[in-house]
Coordinates of C-alpha atoms in Angstrom, one line a residue:
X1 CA 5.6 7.4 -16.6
X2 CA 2.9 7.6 -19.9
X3 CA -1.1 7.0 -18.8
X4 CA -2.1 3.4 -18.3
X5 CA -3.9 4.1 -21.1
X6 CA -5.0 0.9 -23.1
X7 CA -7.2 0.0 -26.6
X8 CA -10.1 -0.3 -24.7
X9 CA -10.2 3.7 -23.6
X10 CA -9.5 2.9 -19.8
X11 CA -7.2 5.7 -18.2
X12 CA -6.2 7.0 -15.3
X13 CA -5.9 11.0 -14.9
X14 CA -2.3 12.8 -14.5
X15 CA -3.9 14.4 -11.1
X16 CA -5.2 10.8 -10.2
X17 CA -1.2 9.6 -10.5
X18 CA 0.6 12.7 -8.9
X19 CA -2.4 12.1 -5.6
X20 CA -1.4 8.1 -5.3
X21 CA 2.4 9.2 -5.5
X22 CA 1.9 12.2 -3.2
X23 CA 0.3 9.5 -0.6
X24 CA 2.8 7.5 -0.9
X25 CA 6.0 10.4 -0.3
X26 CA 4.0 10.9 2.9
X27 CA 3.4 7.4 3.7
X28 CA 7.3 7.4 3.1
X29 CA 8.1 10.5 5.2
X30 CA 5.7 8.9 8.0
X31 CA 8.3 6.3 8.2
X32 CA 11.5 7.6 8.3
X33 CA 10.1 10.0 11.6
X34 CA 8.7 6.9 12.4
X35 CA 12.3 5.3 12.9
X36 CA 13.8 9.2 13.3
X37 CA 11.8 10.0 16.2
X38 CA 11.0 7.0 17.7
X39 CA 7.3 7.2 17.6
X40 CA 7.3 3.6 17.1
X41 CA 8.2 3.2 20.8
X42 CA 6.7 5.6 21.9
X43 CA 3.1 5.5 20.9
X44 CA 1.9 1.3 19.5
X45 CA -0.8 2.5 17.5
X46 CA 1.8 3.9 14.9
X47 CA 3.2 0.4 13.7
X48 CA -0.1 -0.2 12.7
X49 CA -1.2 3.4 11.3
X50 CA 1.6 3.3 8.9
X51 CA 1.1 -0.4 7.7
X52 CA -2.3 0.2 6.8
X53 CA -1.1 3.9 5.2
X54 CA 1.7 2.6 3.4
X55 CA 0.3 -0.6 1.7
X56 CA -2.7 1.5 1.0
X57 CA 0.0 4.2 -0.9
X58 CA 2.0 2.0 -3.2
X59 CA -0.9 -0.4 -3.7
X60 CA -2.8 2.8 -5.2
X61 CA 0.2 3.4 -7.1
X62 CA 0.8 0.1 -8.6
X63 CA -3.0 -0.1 -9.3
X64 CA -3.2 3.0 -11.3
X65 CA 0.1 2.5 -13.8
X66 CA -0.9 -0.9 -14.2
X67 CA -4.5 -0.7 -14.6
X68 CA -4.6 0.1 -18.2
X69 CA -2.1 -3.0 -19.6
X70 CA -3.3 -6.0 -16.9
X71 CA -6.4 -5.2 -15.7
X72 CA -7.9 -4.3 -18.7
X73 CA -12.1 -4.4 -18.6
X74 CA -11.8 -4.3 -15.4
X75 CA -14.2 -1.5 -15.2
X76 CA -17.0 -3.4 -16.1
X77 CA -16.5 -6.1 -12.9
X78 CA -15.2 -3.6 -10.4
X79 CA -15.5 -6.2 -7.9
X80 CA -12.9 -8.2 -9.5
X81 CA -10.4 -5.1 -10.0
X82 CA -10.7 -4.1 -6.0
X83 CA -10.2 -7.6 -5.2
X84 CA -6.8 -8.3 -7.6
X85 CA -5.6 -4.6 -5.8
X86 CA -5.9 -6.0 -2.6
X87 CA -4.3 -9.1 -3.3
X88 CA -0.9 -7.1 -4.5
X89 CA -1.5 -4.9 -1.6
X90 CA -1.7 -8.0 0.6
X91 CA 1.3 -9.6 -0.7
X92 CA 3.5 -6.9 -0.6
X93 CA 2.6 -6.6 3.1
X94 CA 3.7 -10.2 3.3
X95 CA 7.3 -9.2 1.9
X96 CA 7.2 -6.4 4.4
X97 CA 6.9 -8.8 7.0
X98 CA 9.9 -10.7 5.5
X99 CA 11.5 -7.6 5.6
X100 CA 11.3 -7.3 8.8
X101 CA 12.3 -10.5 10.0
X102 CA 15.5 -9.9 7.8
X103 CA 16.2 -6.6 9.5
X104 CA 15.6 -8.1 12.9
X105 CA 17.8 -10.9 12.0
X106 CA 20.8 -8.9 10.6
X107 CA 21.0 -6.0 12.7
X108 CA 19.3 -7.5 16.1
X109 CA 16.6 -5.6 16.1
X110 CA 13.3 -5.8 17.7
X111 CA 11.4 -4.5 14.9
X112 CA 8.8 -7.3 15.4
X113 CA 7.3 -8.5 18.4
X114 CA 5.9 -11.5 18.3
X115 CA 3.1 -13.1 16.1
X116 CA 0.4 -10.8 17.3
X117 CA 3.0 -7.9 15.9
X118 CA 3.0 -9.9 12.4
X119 CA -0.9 -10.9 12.1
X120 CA -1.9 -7.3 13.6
X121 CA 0.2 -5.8 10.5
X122 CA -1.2 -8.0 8.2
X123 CA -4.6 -7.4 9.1
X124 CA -3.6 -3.2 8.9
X125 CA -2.2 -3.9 5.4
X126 CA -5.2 -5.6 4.5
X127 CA -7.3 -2.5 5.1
X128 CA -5.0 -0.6 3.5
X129 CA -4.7 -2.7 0.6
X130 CA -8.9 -3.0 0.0
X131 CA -9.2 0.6 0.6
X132 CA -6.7 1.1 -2.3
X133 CA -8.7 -1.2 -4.2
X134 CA -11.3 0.7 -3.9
X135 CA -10.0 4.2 -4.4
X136 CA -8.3 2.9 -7.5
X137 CA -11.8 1.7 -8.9
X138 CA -13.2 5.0 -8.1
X139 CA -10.3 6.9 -10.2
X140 CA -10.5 4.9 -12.9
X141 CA -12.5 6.3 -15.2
X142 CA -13.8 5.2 -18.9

């Protein structure tokens, strides 16, 4: 993909990009071995570990390629930008949580355990999704 790069001289560096992608391979990878190896089972703190890790991943991703052509000026009210990250962050936790659901519904699964499960993952994807925030703010320079 070309730089977010806008009128207004915001831009994101090509190491910046290749970082939030390489967090999100991993975030990716921690998944499958998740599922692979059954560390989900095995040890609870990894449903959460990887919410908050892969939110935080494809939120920093989304925030950096679309930085330059929706959040223009941004910059200047950083605030605001970390804020609007979270948000996608947050909501694309949400339809991970529907995701779930569906998967538990279709294949019988117990993928989710209850509404602690679901509002313990949101909270995790929260975190994740403000700590992209802010690590997009920070790599977005002027």
């Amino acid at each position: 993909m070309e730089s977010a790069t806008t009128g207004g001289g915001t831009s994101t560096s090509p190491a910046h990009r290749r970082l939030a992608w390489g967090f999100l391979a991993a975030a990716g990878i921690a998944n499958a071995a998740g599922y692979l190896f059954g560390l989900y089972a095995r040890f609870a703190w990894v449903d959460e570990a990887l919410h908050a890790c892969t939110i935080f991943a494809l939120t920093l991703v989304l925030a950096l390629y679309l930085y330059g052509t929706v959040l223009t000026g941004a910059r200047r009210h950083e605030l605001l930008l970390v804020l609007t990250v979270a948000c996608v962050g947050l909501a694309l936790g949400a339809l991970w949580e529907v995701g779930e659901w569906g998967f538990d519904q279709l294949v019988s699964g117990d993928v989710i355990k209850g509404k602690r499960d679901t509002i313990v993952d949101l909270a995790m994807d929260a975190g994740g999704a403000l700590a992209a925030g802010w690590v997009a703010a920070g790599m977005v320079r002027r």
